[in-house]
């Protein structure tokens, strides 16, 4: 691991410097994570009076639990939908903004602020806007002949949470695409233009392929975002319903652990999620390393 | 622009204006709702133009709270959010810059191990280990306190990486010169490294402040008495009234107030915000 050529020789000081970070990490991150792993091998009754070691039973149980499999499918649909919607819209907006010189920064300011809105607040805003009785959107949809009801219709509920989660993520993706577009050498675009390639062809054959590292990076980040940070969106709106149509894995860990008090199963689900995050982080880092060598 | 195509330019403007309108629409709706009376929502669809109750609504939420929903005045929740956001962002920066300094400028046994332990925090979002973390905090008696709200969230692998990356770019000659002049490690840190890191610290602060302010699940489970409610979680408690439609005008006013501080931070510190966002993700 890299250090400086010249360093200080203190023996004790570095430990003091690193102690606070290490203490917080060990107490609030590593220790609970180990607890989750340990707990996932135990079965405890809801009152915590008796505990027994059950090996991999909790894991076997979740793979056979239809509501867990449902949550898995819902999570995949939700992640793919949010990533697609927010990446496509952000790319369109970034390409448009990049083609304008004077007004680019004004549009950027007007587009990035939703990043600062809490996912929970975004959820409440969409919950209100789509409220079946007083909301504006259901009213407009009724004019088009569609009866919107996210309280009863699973598809409507899924659309609602996808929109609420994507809304916030567009600004993030937009910034990264804009940075990616600006790092493409102008000479390439100009050469293509001289060769007679129109704007559409230039985008398809030059700009988009050169953006692929950014797109891939955003894909991973967006999947991580929808898998973990959208807890608040779900909790503030549909709460996993109707009939589990929007019950994503993170939300299920919470409800099974805190409300259902099924600690063993909740812990096993936590461990599965941790494995998923570790895999995604690994992919992200491998990619970043490759990217740095360019 | 390579060539001049007025049509394409017009199209770009149209796309962007449409984008801005779509992005702003939910907030516009919320703002409109907050300027009406509660009774305006009982009959059919909500209005699309501002009402006359702007001052009355905001006065109610800021100073008297929503007694019906059991929520304290919003002023207090805003204060709690501010304390939590500041504690998290400053705490993260302090402990990260110190540990990055130790990792880059010293060689000591278990350095590698310490680095990896810190790295692990990156992989364990609070959502996935929520039950055991709650247990630890409860055992330490930190429920319903500002310490419980902030300390469990202040370990930060990303901030440590950012500072480490930055320290590695600081020329070695600076340290050599400082040592020749007789400066010890703490003096070097305080007089040379800290001033050099100013922009990084500011950029990180913007990102971490937003992160801290927007925390939801954690405050939701560690605070049970309303004294320590933060505004982002408080909204949820308010829109959750049983057996009745929530008082939408008040809820939306709170939503506007909850998003205002971080949004203003982003708008007024856009440069630092973009820098912080792009660099912490590297």
XYZ file of C-alpha atoms in Angstrom:
576
model
C 0.000 0.000 0.000
C 1.193 3.465 -0.905
C 2.787 5.772 1.638
C 5.027 8.775 1.511
C 8.736 8.532 0.818
C 9.439 10.520 3.959
C 7.343 9.836 6.977
C 7.171 10.620 10.656
C 8.663 8.126 13.063
C 6.244 8.452 15.967
C 5.314 5.093 17.437
C 2.203 5.937 19.453
C 0.705 8.959 17.704
C -0.704 7.185 14.608
C -2.761 4.911 16.838
C -4.319 7.889 18.552
C -5.087 9.451 15.194
C -6.785 6.387 13.818
C -8.501 5.385 17.054
C -11.772 7.373 16.727
C -12.495 6.119 13.214
C -11.571 2.573 14.136
C -13.616 2.607 17.338
C -16.774 3.797 15.575
C -16.253 1.306 12.769
C -15.734 -1.621 15.112
C -18.583 -0.783 17.492
C -21.242 0.291 15.010
C -20.298 -1.530 11.817
C -18.170 -4.611 12.287
C -19.670 -5.799 15.571
C -23.326 -5.529 14.409
C -22.409 -7.193 11.121
C -20.858 -10.117 13.019
C -23.949 -10.221 15.220
C -26.109 -10.446 12.125
C -24.058 -13.357 10.827
C -24.222 -15.129 14.212
C -27.924 -14.404 14.617
C -28.632 -15.850 11.199
C -27.650 -19.278 12.528
C -29.956 -19.021 15.532
C -33.643 -19.327 16.072
C -35.084 -17.172 18.806
C -38.674 -16.918 19.876
C -40.299 -13.509 19.743
C -39.885 -12.862 23.464
C -36.193 -13.673 23.461
C -36.580 -16.291 26.168
C -35.011 -19.195 24.336
C -32.476 -19.445 21.571
C -31.193 -22.426 19.718
C -28.541 -23.022 17.109
C -30.128 -24.127 13.851
C -27.273 -24.028 11.333
C -28.351 -22.990 7.877
C -32.063 -23.470 8.571
C -32.824 -19.763 8.328
C -31.197 -19.569 4.914
C -33.014 -22.655 3.704
C -36.234 -21.171 5.054
C -35.891 -17.919 3.142
C -35.177 -19.667 -0.134
C -38.408 -21.575 0.296
C -40.384 -18.582 1.462
C -42.580 -17.350 -1.363
C -42.737 -13.833 0.076
C -38.929 -13.652 0.030
C -38.772 -14.782 -3.579
C -41.453 -12.226 -4.354
C -39.335 -9.514 -2.682
C -36.362 -10.615 -4.760
C -38.301 -10.302 -8.010
C -39.819 -6.978 -6.940
C -36.322 -5.671 -6.116
C -34.974 -6.674 -9.527
C -37.903 -5.046 -11.359
C -37.646 -1.934 -9.210
C -33.855 -1.563 -9.651
C -33.925 -2.135 -13.396
C -36.853 0.264 -13.852
C -35.316 3.042 -11.743
C -31.886 2.658 -13.341
C -33.353 2.679 -16.849
C -35.705 5.609 -16.332
C -33.192 7.811 -14.540
C -30.237 6.982 -16.817
C -32.151 7.490 -20.069
C -33.742 10.782 -18.995
C -30.467 12.063 -17.550
C -28.592 11.183 -20.737
C -31.120 13.021 -22.923
C -30.956 16.088 -20.684
C -27.159 16.006 -20.467
C -26.750 15.760 -24.255
C -29.154 18.674 -24.691
C -27.387 20.768 -22.038
C -23.978 19.949 -23.461
C -24.958 21.307 -26.864
C -25.762 24.730 -25.432
C -22.859 26.909 -24.430
C -24.433 29.931 -22.831
C -27.319 28.478 -20.899
C -25.640 25.232 -19.827
C -24.856 26.269 -16.273
C -28.304 27.781 -15.736
C -29.994 24.536 -16.766
C -27.556 22.582 -14.605
C -28.560 24.596 -11.548
C -32.228 24.105 -12.355
C -31.778 20.350 -12.735
C -29.442 19.291 -9.924
C -31.259 20.495 -6.817
C -33.508 17.408 -6.419
C -30.364 15.548 -5.350
C -30.639 17.415 -2.055
C -34.234 16.371 -1.391
C -34.475 13.508 1.095
C -35.834 10.266 -0.401
C -38.534 10.287 2.272
C -39.639 13.790 1.285
C -39.619 12.823 -2.395
C -41.826 9.885 -1.460
C -44.302 12.107 0.379
C -44.464 14.535 -2.571
C -45.283 11.757 -5.030
C -47.670 10.108 -2.592
C -49.619 13.354 -2.490
C -49.428 14.049 -6.224
C -50.732 10.564 -7.007
C -53.287 10.448 -4.187
C -56.291 8.642 -5.714
C -58.890 10.998 -4.207
C -57.329 14.466 -4.359
C -54.127 14.026 -6.390
C -53.598 15.903 -9.611
C -52.222 13.053 -11.709
C -55.072 10.577 -11.050
C -57.473 13.381 -11.973
C -55.710 13.918 -15.285
C -55.520 10.171 -15.893
C -59.242 9.886 -15.301
C -59.714 12.334 -18.164
C -57.772 9.879 -20.311
C -59.953 7.030 -19.155
C -57.551 5.376 -16.721
C -58.570 4.723 -13.163
C -55.435 5.195 -11.029
C -55.355 3.524 -7.643
C -51.980 2.853 -6.084
C -53.620 1.677 -2.850
C -55.150 -1.366 -4.545
C -53.367 -1.862 -7.837
C -49.859 -3.325 -7.516
C -48.687 -2.061 -10.901
C -49.795 1.496 -10.122
C -47.988 1.326 -6.793
C -44.801 0.112 -8.479
C -44.974 2.929 -11.042
C -45.403 5.393 -8.204
C -42.302 4.274 -6.287
C -40.243 3.965 -9.469
C -41.080 7.562 -10.405
C -40.404 8.866 -6.888
C -37.060 7.056 -6.713
C -35.990 8.061 -10.246
C -36.917 11.716 -9.809
C -34.151 12.194 -7.280
C -31.612 10.163 -9.184
C -31.920 12.048 -12.488
C -29.932 14.999 -11.165
C -27.107 12.754 -10.007
C -26.840 10.918 -13.325
C -27.157 14.192 -15.201
C -24.053 15.626 -13.518
C -21.974 12.555 -14.276
C -23.113 12.391 -17.909
C -22.406 16.074 -18.370
C -18.880 15.606 -16.981
C -18.442 12.559 -19.252
C -19.620 14.475 -22.319
C -17.283 17.341 -21.615
C -14.292 15.045 -21.371
C -14.813 13.734 -24.933
C -12.198 15.387 -27.160
C -13.742 17.987 -29.444
C -11.419 16.943 -32.260
C -13.177 13.580 -32.599
C -16.572 15.194 -33.035
C -15.209 17.761 -35.470
C -13.445 15.117 -37.556
C -16.687 13.150 -37.793
C -18.593 16.281 -38.771
C -16.092 17.020 -41.540
C -16.545 13.470 -42.788
C -20.209 14.239 -43.120
C -21.688 12.513 -40.057
C -24.844 14.218 -38.836
C -25.691 14.806 -35.142
C -27.564 11.518 -34.748
C -24.833 9.446 -36.338
C -22.154 11.264 -34.312
C -23.982 10.494 -31.114
C -24.567 6.858 -31.964
C -21.100 6.028 -33.316
C -18.803 8.272 -31.290
C -20.323 9.947 -28.254
C -22.317 7.051 -26.879
C -19.496 4.454 -27.092
C -17.113 6.898 -25.431
C -19.646 7.412 -22.648
C -19.936 3.712 -21.927
C -17.592 3.764 -18.883
C -19.755 6.487 -17.337
C -22.925 4.605 -18.203
C -21.627 1.408 -16.658
C -20.504 3.210 -13.517
C -23.915 4.861 -13.183
C -25.642 1.549 -13.720
C -23.846 0.038 -10.721
C -24.355 3.126 -8.560
C -28.043 3.293 -9.447
C -28.585 -0.352 -8.627
C -26.896 0.143 -5.252
C -29.047 3.229 -4.710
C -32.322 1.475 -5.501
C -31.427 -1.540 -3.418
C -30.550 0.339 -0.235
C -31.258 4.069 -0.241
C -34.818 3.748 -1.439
C -35.969 2.300 1.850
C -37.316 5.741 2.761
C -39.229 6.084 -0.502
C -41.040 2.802 0.118
C -41.623 3.465 3.805
C -43.023 6.941 3.188
C -45.381 5.787 0.435
C -46.672 2.272 -0.169
C -45.041 0.511 2.794
C -44.448 -2.521 0.623
C -48.065 -2.866 -0.386
C -50.537 -3.413 -1.841
C -50.219 -7.126 -1.286
C -46.376 -6.960 -1.234
C -46.220 -5.518 -4.748
C -43.514 -3.035 -3.709
C -41.899 -4.987 -0.864
C -38.196 -4.729 -1.725
C -35.509 -6.726 0.100
C -34.288 -3.903 2.350
C -37.811 -3.127 3.379
C -38.475 -6.767 4.158
C -35.396 -6.988 6.396
C -36.787 -4.086 8.365
C -40.366 -5.318 8.632
C -39.397 -8.895 9.477
C -36.880 -7.742 12.083
C -38.640 -4.816 13.725
C -42.289 -5.518 13.202
C -42.422 -9.282 12.699
C -39.654 -9.833 15.291
C -38.453 -12.818 13.280
C -34.826 -12.069 14.161
C -33.220 -15.188 12.717
C -34.826 -14.774 9.321
C -34.199 -11.025 9.281
C -30.524 -11.641 10.090
C -30.205 -14.223 7.329
C -31.723 -11.711 4.912
C -29.248 -9.079 6.156
C -26.360 -11.401 5.429
C -27.625 -12.064 1.905
C -27.896 -8.306 1.334
C -24.378 -7.733 2.661
C -23.052 -10.304 0.204
C -24.860 -8.452 -2.601
C -23.414 -5.064 -1.553
C -19.928 -6.503 -1.273
C -20.227 -7.960 -4.777
C -21.492 -4.672 -6.191
C -18.781 -2.658 -4.419
C -16.198 -5.044 -5.799
C -17.518 -4.580 -9.349
C -17.519 -0.831 -8.876
C -13.908 -0.792 -7.665
C -12.649 -3.098 -10.382
C -14.254 -0.792 -12.886
C -12.779 2.342 -11.326
C -9.307 0.790 -11.337
C -9.647 -0.009 -15.017
C -10.908 3.450 -15.703
C -7.944 5.138 -14.038
C -5.486 3.475 -16.403
C -6.917 5.196 -19.477
C -20.922 23.184 -31.145
C -19.443 21.869 -34.347
C -21.907 23.402 -36.745
C -24.767 25.807 -36.446
C -28.106 24.074 -36.505
C -30.829 26.343 -35.176
C -33.398 23.573 -35.156
C -31.220 21.353 -32.984
C -30.574 24.206 -30.613
C -34.277 24.896 -30.291
C -34.895 21.209 -29.670
C -32.265 21.192 -26.907
C -33.937 24.141 -25.222
C -37.326 22.477 -25.463
C -36.022 19.213 -24.008
C -34.338 21.021 -21.129
C -37.309 23.232 -20.359
C -39.538 20.169 -20.343
C -37.035 18.450 -18.044
C -36.938 21.383 -15.645
C -40.738 21.558 -15.562
C -41.092 17.826 -14.877
C -38.439 17.937 -12.170
C -39.976 20.980 -10.502
C -43.591 19.859 -10.806
C -43.873 17.782 -7.598
C -42.448 20.646 -5.571
C -44.776 23.132 -7.253
C -47.764 20.969 -6.360
C -46.550 20.731 -2.763
C -46.109 24.469 -2.523
C -49.564 25.172 -3.942
C -51.083 22.723 -1.480
C -49.349 24.479 1.389
C -51.046 27.780 0.547
C -54.574 26.449 0.920
C -56.869 25.657 3.817
C -57.325 22.080 4.978
C -60.961 22.214 3.920
C -60.005 22.947 0.307
C -58.939 19.335 -0.090
C -62.171 17.736 0.987
C -64.026 18.558 -2.190
C -62.633 16.754 -5.177
C -59.328 17.505 -6.772
C -56.699 19.798 -5.357
C -56.366 23.346 -6.718
C -53.594 24.230 -9.168
C -53.204 27.914 -8.325
C -51.865 29.414 -5.087
C -54.359 30.054 -2.310
C -54.370 32.791 0.273
C -53.299 30.863 3.347
C -49.554 30.889 2.838
C -48.736 32.821 6.021
C -51.290 31.071 8.195
C -50.087 27.579 7.210
C -46.412 28.262 7.765
C -47.122 30.037 11.037
C -49.058 27.029 12.274
C -46.402 24.465 11.415
C -43.470 26.534 12.614
C -44.769 27.602 15.965
C -47.653 25.513 17.200
C -46.996 22.152 15.557
C -49.632 19.614 14.748
C -51.221 18.670 17.993
C -53.622 16.266 16.292
C -50.761 14.225 14.854
C -48.785 14.364 18.086
C -45.940 16.205 16.427
C -43.914 18.951 18.083
C -43.460 22.390 16.488
C -41.464 22.238 13.294
C -38.999 24.805 14.582
C -37.722 22.247 17.055
C -37.495 19.506 14.458
C -35.554 21.798 12.153
C -33.168 22.470 15.028
C -32.737 18.731 15.646
C -32.088 18.106 11.970
C -29.511 20.855 11.918
C -27.732 19.463 14.974
C -27.733 15.966 13.523
C -26.558 17.077 10.066
C -23.756 19.199 11.509
C -22.671 16.512 13.974
C -22.555 13.887 11.233
C -20.757 16.020 8.660
C -18.214 17.561 11.033
C -17.696 14.260 12.856
C -17.101 12.388 9.626
C -14.627 14.975 8.377
C -12.662 15.095 11.645
C -12.254 11.382 12.178
C -11.595 10.728 8.489
C -8.932 13.371 8.060
C -7.143 12.131 11.197
C -7.182 8.505 10.126
C -6.123 9.350 6.579
C -3.215 11.325 8.031
C -2.168 8.335 10.140
C -2.393 5.965 7.177
C -0.434 8.119 4.736
C 2.209 9.766 6.915
C 3.109 6.985 9.356
C 4.188 3.409 9.117
C 2.996 1.254 11.990
C 2.104 -2.381 12.620
C -1.467 -3.307 11.623
C -1.715 -0.302 9.324
C -2.966 -2.467 6.489
C -5.477 -4.174 8.758
C -6.814 -0.850 10.041
C -7.229 0.355 6.480
C -9.257 -2.719 5.546
C -11.476 -2.452 8.598
C -12.319 1.108 7.611
C -12.911 -0.039 4.046
C -15.538 -2.495 5.305
C -17.825 0.361 6.383
C -18.265 1.212 2.746
C -19.922 -2.119 2.194
C -22.326 -2.152 5.108
C -25.088 0.422 4.692
C -27.093 0.902 7.870
C -30.219 -0.496 6.203
C -28.825 -4.009 5.881
C -27.683 -4.411 9.470
C -30.385 -2.380 11.094
C -31.507 -4.781 13.828
C -28.094 -5.581 15.385
C -26.970 -1.935 15.132
C -30.086 -0.837 16.920
C -29.346 -3.387 19.637
C -25.807 -2.067 20.139
C -27.037 1.513 20.410
C -29.784 0.477 22.807
C -27.289 -1.438 24.983
C -25.074 1.635 25.135
C -28.046 3.688 26.341
C -27.853 6.034 23.382
C -31.489 5.938 22.289
C -33.227 9.306 22.229
C -30.040 11.338 22.276
C -28.098 13.405 19.810
C -25.142 11.068 20.298
C -27.286 8.104 19.276
C -28.539 10.001 16.232
C -25.115 10.921 14.948
C -22.206 8.828 16.249
C -23.230 5.492 14.691
C -23.286 7.202 11.295
C -19.992 9.085 11.417
C -17.577 6.384 10.312
C -16.811 7.090 6.684
C -14.731 5.091 4.265
C -15.369 7.463 1.376
C -14.163 10.533 3.242
C -11.071 8.645 4.433
C -10.303 7.597 0.858
C -10.761 11.092 -0.428
C -8.324 12.542 2.091
C -5.867 9.691 1.554
C -5.967 10.289 -2.184
C -5.411 13.979 -1.664
C -2.565 13.551 0.828
C -0.752 11.294 -1.632
C -0.685 14.172 -4.132
C 0.882 16.579 -1.633
C 4.591 16.917 -2.587
C 7.040 15.118 -0.274
C 9.269 18.194 -0.285
C 6.780 19.983 1.948
C 7.202 17.402 4.665
C 10.980 17.374 4.258
C 11.111 21.147 4.524
C 8.860 21.101 7.565
C 11.060 18.507 9.239
C 14.210 20.463 8.511
C 12.565 23.442 10.174
C 11.856 21.274 13.204
C 8.078 20.867 12.861
C 6.593 17.820 14.577
C 3.760 15.721 13.145
C 0.997 17.734 14.802
C 2.437 21.060 13.778
C 2.859 19.860 10.194
C -0.745 18.694 10.171
C -2.124 21.904 11.614
C -0.030 24.441 9.721
C 0.492 22.798 6.342
C -1.833 19.902 5.619
C -5.016 21.401 7.013
C -4.799 24.680 5.071
C -4.026 22.719 1.896
C -7.117 20.549 2.375
C -9.514 23.464 2.718
C -11.325 23.046 -0.611
C -11.625 19.303 -0.119
C -13.043 19.785 3.337
C -15.586 22.307 2.078
C -16.680 20.111 -0.826
C -17.009 17.112 1.439
C -18.942 19.149 3.962
C -21.613 20.032 1.385
C -22.142 16.379 0.440
C -22.085 15.121 4.017
C -24.419 17.831 5.266
C -27.012 16.704 2.715
C -26.389 13.082 3.696
C -26.855 13.887 7.374
C -29.917 16.053 6.910
C -31.668 13.441 4.775
C -31.233 10.518 7.168
C -34.545 8.768 7.651
C -34.481 5.173 8.841
C -31.928 5.748 11.582
C -33.687 8.665 13.338
C -36.965 6.822 12.863
C -35.853 3.903 15.010
C -33.582 5.539 17.586
C -35.937 8.353 18.568
C -39.169 7.557 20.290
C -39.756 10.754 22.207
C -40.734 13.746 20.126
C -38.007 15.940 21.657
C -35.485 14.374 19.293
C -37.573 14.032 16.121
C -35.863 15.249 12.994
C -37.908 16.940 10.318
C -37.422 14.352 7.577
C -38.810 11.582 9.746
C -41.368 13.904 11.333
C -43.175 14.348 8.029
C -43.863 10.659 7.936
C -45.351 10.714 11.422
C -47.653 13.523 10.313
C -48.919 12.053 7.084
C -49.608 8.822 8.962
C -52.696 9.800 10.901
C -55.059 6.893 11.252
C -58.699 6.969 10.203
C -58.470 10.336 8.485
C -56.937 12.038 5.518
C -53.843 13.914 6.661
C -53.974 17.701 6.799
C -52.269 17.965 3.435
C -51.648 21.700 3.513
C -49.660 21.359 6.744
C -47.841 18.209 5.657
C -46.788 19.850 2.396
C -45.626 22.978 4.210
C -43.424 20.761 6.368
C -42.129 18.962 3.260
C -41.154 22.310 1.751
C -39.402 23.367 4.949
C -37.627 20.011 5.173
C -36.149 20.253 1.698
C -35.301 23.939 1.799
C -31.986 23.903 3.729
C -30.195 21.179 1.726
C -31.558 22.495 -1.566
C -30.295 25.981 -0.763
C -26.906 24.509 0.122
C -26.735 22.804 -3.280
C -27.844 25.869 -5.200
C -25.537 28.332 -3.489
C -22.538 26.045 -3.255
C -23.007 24.315 -6.585
C -19.319 24.338 -7.440
C -18.287 22.686 -4.196
C -21.242 20.347 -4.423
C -20.275 19.087 -7.879
C -16.651 18.715 -6.827
C -17.598 16.805 -3.693
C -20.037 14.546 -5.511
C -17.718 13.656 -8.372
C -14.680 13.104 -6.153
C -16.257 11.037 -3.412
C -17.489 8.569 -6.007
C -14.046 7.939 -7.463
